Coordinates of N, CA, C and O in Angstrom, one line a residue:
X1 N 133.7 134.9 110.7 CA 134.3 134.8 109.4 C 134.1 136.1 108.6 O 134.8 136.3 107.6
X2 N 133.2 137.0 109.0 CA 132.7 138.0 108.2 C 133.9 138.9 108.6 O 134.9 139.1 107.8
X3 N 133.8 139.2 109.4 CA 134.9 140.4 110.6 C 136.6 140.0 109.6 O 137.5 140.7 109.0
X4 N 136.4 139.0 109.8 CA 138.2 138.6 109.3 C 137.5 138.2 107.5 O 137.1 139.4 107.5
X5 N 137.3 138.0 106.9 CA 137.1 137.7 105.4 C 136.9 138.6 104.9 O 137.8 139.0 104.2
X6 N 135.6 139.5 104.8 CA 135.4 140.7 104.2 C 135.7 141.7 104.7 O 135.9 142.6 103.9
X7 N 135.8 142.2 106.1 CA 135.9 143.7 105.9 C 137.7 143.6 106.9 O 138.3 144.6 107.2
X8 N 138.0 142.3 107.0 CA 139.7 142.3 107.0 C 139.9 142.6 108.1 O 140.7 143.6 108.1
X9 N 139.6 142.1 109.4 CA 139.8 142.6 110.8 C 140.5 141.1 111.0 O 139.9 140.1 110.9
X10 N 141.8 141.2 111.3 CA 142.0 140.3 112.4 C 143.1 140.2 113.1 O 144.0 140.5 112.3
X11 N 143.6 139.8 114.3 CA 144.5 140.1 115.2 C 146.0 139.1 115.1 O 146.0 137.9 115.2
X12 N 146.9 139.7 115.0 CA 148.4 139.0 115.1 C 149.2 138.5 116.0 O 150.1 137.7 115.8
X13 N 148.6 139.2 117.6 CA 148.6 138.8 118.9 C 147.4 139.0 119.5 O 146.5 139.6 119.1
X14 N 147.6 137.9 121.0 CA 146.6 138.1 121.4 C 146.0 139.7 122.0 O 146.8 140.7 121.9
X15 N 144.8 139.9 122.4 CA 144.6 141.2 123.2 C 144.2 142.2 122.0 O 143.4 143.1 122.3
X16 N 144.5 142.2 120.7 CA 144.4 142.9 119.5 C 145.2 144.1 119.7 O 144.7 145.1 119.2
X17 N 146.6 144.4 120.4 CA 147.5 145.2 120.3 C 148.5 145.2 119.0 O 149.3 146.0 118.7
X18 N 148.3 143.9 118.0 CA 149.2 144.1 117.0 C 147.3 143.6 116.0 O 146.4 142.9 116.4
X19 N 147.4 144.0 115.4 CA 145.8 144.2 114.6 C 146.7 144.3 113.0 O 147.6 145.0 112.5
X20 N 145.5 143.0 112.4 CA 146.0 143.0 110.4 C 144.8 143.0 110.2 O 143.9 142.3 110.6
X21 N 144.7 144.4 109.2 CA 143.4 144.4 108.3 C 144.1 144.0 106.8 O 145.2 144.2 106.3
X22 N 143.1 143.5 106.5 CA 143.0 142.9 105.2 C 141.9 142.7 104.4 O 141.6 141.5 104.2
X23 N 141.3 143.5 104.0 CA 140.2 144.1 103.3 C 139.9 143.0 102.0 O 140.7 143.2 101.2
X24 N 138.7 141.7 101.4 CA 139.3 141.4 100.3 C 137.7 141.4 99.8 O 136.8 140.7 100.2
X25 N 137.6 142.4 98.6 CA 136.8 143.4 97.9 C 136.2 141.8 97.3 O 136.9 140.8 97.6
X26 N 135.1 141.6 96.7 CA 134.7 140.4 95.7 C 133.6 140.1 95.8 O 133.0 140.9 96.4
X27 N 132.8 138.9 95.2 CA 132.0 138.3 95.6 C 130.7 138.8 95.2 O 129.6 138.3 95.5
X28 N 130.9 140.3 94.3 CA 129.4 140.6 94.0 C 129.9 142.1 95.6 O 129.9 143.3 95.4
X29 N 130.0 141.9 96.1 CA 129.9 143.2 97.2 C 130.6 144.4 96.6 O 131.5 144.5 95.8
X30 N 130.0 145.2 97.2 CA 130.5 147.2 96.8 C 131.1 147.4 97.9 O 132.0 148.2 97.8
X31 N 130.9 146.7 99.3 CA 131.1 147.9 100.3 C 130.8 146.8 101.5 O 130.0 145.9 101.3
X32 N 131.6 147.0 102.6 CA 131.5 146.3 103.7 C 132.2 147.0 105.0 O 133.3 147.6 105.0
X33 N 131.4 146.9 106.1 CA 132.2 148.0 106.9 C 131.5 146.4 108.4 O 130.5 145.7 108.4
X34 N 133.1 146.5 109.7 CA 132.6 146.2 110.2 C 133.6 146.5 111.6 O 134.8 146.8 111.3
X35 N 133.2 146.2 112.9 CA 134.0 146.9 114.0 C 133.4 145.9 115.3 O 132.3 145.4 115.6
X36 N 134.8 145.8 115.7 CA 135.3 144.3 116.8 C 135.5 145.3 118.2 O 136.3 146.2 118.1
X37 N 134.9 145.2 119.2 CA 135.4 145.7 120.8 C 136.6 145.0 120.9 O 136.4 143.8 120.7
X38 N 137.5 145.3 121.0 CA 138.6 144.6 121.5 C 139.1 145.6 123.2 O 139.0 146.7 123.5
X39 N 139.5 144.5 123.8 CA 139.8 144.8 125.1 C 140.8 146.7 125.4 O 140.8 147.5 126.3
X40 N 141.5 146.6 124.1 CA 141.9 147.9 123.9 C 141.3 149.4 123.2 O 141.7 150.6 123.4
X41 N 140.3 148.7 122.5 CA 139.4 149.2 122.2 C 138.7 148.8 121.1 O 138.7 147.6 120.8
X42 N 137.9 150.1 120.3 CA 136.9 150.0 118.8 C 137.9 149.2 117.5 O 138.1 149.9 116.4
X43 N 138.1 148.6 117.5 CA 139.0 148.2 116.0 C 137.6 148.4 115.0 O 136.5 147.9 115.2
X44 N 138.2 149.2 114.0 CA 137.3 149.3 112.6 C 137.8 149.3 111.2 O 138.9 149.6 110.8
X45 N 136.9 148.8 110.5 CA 137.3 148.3 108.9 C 136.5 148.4 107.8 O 136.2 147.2 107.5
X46 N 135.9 149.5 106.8 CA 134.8 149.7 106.1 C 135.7 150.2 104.9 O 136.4 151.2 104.8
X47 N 135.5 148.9 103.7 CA 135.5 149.8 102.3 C 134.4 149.8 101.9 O 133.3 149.4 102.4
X48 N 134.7 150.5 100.4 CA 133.9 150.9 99.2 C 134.7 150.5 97.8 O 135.8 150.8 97.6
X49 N 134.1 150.0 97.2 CA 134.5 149.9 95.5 C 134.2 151.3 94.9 O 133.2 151.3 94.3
X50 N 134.8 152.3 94.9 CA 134.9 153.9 94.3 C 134.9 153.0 92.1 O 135.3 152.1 91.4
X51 N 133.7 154.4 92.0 CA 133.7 154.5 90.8 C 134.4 154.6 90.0 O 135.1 155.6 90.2
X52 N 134.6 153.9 88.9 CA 135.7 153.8 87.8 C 136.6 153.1 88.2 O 137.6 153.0 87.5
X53 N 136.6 152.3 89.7 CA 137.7 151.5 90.2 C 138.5 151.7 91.4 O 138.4 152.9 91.8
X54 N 139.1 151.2 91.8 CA 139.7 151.5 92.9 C 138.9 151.3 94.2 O 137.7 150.9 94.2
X55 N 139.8 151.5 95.5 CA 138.8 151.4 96.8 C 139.4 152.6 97.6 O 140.5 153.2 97.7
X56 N 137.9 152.6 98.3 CA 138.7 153.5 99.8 C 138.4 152.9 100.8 O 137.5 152.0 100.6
X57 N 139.1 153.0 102.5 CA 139.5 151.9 103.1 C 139.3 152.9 104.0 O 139.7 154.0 103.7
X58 N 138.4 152.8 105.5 CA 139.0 153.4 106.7 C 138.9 152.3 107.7 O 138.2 151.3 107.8
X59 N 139.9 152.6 108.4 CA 140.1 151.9 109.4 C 140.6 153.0 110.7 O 141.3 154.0 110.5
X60 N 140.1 152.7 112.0 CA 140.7 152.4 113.1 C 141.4 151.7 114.0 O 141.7 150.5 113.9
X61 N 141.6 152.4 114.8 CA 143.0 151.2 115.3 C 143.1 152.1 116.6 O 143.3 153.4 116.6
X62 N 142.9 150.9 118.0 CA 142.7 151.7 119.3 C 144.2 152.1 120.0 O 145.3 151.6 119.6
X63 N 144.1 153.0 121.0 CA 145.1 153.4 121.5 C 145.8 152.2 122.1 O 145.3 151.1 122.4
X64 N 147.1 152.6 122.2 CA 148.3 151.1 122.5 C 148.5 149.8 121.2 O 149.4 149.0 121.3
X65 N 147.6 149.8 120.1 CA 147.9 149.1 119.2 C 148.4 149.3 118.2 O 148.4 150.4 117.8
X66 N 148.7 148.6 117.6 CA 149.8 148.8 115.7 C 148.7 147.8 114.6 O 148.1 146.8 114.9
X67 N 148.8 148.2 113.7 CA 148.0 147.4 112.7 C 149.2 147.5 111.7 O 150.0 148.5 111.7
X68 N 149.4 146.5 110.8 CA 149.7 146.0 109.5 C 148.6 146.3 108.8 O 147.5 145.9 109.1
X69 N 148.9 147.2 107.8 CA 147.4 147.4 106.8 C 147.6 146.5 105.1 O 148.5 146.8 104.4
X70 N 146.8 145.6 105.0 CA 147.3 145.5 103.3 C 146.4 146.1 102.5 O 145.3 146.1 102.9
X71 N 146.6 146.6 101.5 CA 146.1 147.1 100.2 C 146.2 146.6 98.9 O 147.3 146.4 98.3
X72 N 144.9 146.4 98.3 CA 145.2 145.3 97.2 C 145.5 146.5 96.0 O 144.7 147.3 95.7
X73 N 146.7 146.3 95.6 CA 147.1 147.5 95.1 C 148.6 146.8 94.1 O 149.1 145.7 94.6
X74 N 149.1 147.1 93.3 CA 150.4 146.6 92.4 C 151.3 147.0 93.3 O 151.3 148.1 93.8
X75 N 152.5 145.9 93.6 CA 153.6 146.5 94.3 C 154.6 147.4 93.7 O 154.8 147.5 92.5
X76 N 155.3 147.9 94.7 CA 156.7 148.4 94.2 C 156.0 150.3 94.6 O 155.1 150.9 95.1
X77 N 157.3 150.6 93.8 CA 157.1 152.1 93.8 C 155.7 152.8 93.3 O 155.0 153.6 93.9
X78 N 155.4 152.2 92.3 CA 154.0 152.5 91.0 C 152.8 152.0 91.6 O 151.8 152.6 91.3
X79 N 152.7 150.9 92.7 CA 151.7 150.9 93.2 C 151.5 151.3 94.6 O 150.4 151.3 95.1
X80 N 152.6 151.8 95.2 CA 152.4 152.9 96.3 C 151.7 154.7 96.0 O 151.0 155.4 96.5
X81 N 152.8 154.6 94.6 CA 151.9 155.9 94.0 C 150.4 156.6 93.8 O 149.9 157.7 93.9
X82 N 149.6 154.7 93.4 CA 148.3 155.1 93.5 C 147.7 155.4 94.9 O 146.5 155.8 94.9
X83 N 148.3 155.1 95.8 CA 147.5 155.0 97.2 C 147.7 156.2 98.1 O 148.9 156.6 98.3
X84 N 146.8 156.6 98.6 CA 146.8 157.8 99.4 C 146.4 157.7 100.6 O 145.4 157.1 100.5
X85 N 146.7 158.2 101.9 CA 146.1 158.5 103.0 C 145.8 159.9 103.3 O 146.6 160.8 103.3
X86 N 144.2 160.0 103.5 CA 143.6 161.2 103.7 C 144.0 162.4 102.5 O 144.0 163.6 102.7
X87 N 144.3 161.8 101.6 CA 144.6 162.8 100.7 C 145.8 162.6 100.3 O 146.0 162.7 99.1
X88 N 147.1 162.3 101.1 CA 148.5 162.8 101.2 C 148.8 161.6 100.5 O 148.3 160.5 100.6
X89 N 149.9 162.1 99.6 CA 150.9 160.7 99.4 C 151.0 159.3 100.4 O 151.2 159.7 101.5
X90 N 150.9 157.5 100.5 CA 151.3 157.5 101.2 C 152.8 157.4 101.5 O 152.8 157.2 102.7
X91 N 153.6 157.4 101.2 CA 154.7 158.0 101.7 C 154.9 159.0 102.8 O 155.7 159.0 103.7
X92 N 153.7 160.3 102.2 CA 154.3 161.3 103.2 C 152.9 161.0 103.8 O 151.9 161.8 103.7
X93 N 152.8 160.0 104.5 CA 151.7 160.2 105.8 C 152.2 160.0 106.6 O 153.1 159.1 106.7
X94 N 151.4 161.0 107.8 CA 152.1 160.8 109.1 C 151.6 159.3 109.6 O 150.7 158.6 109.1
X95 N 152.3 159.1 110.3 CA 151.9 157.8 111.1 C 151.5 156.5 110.5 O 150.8 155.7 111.1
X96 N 152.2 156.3 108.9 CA 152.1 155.3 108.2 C 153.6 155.1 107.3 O 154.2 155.8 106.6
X97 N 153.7 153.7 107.8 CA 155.4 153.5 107.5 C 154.8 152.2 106.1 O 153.9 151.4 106.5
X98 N 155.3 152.3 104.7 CA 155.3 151.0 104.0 C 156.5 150.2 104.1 O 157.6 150.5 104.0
X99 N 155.9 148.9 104.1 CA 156.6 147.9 104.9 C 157.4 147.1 103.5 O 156.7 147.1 102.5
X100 N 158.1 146.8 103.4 CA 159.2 146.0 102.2 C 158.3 144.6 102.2 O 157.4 144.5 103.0
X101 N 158.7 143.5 101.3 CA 158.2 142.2 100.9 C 156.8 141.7 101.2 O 156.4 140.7 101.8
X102 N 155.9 142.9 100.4 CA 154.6 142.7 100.2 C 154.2 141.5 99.5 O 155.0 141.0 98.7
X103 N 152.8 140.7 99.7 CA 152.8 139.8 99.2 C 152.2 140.3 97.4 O 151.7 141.4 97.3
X104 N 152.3 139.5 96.3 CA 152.2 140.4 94.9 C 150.7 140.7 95.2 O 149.8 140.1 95.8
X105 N 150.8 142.1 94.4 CA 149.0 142.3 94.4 C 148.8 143.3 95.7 O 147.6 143.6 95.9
X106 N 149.5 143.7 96.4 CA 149.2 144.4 97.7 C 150.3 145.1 97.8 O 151.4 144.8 97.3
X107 N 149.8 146.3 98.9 CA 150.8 147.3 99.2 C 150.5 147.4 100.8 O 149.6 148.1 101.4
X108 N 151.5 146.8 101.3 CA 152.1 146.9 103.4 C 152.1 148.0 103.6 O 152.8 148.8 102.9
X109 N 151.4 148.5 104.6 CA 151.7 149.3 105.7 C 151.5 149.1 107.1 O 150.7 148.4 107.7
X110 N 152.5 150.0 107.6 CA 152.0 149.7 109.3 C 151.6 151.0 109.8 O 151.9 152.0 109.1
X111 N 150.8 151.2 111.3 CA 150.4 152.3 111.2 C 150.4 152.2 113.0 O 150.5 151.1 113.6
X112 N 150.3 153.1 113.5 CA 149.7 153.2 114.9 C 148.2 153.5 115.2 O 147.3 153.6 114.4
X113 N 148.0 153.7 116.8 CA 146.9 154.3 116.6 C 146.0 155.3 116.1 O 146.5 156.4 115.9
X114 N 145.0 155.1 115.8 CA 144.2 156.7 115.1 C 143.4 156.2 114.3 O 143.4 155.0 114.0
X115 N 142.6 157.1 113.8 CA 141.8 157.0 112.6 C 142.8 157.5 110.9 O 143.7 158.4 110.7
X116 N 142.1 156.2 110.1 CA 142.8 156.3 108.7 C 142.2 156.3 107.3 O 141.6 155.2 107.1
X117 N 142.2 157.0 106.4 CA 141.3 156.8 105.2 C 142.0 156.7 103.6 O 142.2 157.6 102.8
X118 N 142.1 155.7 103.7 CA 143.3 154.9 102.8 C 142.1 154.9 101.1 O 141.0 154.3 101.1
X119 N 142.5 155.4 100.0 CA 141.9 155.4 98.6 C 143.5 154.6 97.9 O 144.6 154.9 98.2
X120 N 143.2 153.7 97.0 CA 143.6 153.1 95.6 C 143.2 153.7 94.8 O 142.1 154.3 95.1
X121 N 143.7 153.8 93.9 CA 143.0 154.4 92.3 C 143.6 153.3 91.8 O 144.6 152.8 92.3
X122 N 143.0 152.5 90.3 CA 143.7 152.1 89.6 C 144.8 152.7 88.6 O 145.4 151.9 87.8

């Protein structure tokens, strides 16, 4: 329950080649980091509650798999704005597509393999 509740690891097919993190910050916690062997590999998932607000998010994601990432973030244009990968717009990151009909309160993406370090700002 920990792997999939707090630090948002959990699989959309079997084998963990399509992988959903879903990170959900609360409870009194700052920070949670946590990493599943999956038969394709290390899947990983560690935020932080960043000062003055916001979070930062890294995740992994093993070779041959795709992850859906959600981000508890305002939708639309204005809440993609706040969010960055590794620094860059996400828009202009490589190897991260945002996905249409987010659920409210979050911002979709999908990503391939690699390493990713996803910040919100409020």
């Amino acid at each position: 329950a920990l792997y999939r509740h707090v630090a948002g690891i959990d699989t959309a097919a079997p084998g963990f080649r399509e992988i959903v993190i879903r990170p959900r910050p609360g409870g009194g916690l700052t920070h949670a980091r946590a990493a599943y062997e999956a038969a394709t590999g290390r899947v990983e998932s560690g935020w932080k509650l960043l000062p003055g607000g916001g979070l930062a998010l890294d995740v992994t994601i093993p070779v041959g798999s795709r992850a859906r990432i959600h981000l508890p973030a305002a939708g639309g244009a204005a809440g993609a704005a706040a969010v960055t990968e590794s620094g860059r717009p996400l828009a202009a990151a490589p190897g991260v597509r945002v996905l249409d009909g987010a659920a409210p309160g979050e911002i979709t993406c999908e990503t391939g393999s690699g390493e990713y370090h996803f910040e919100v700002r409020p």
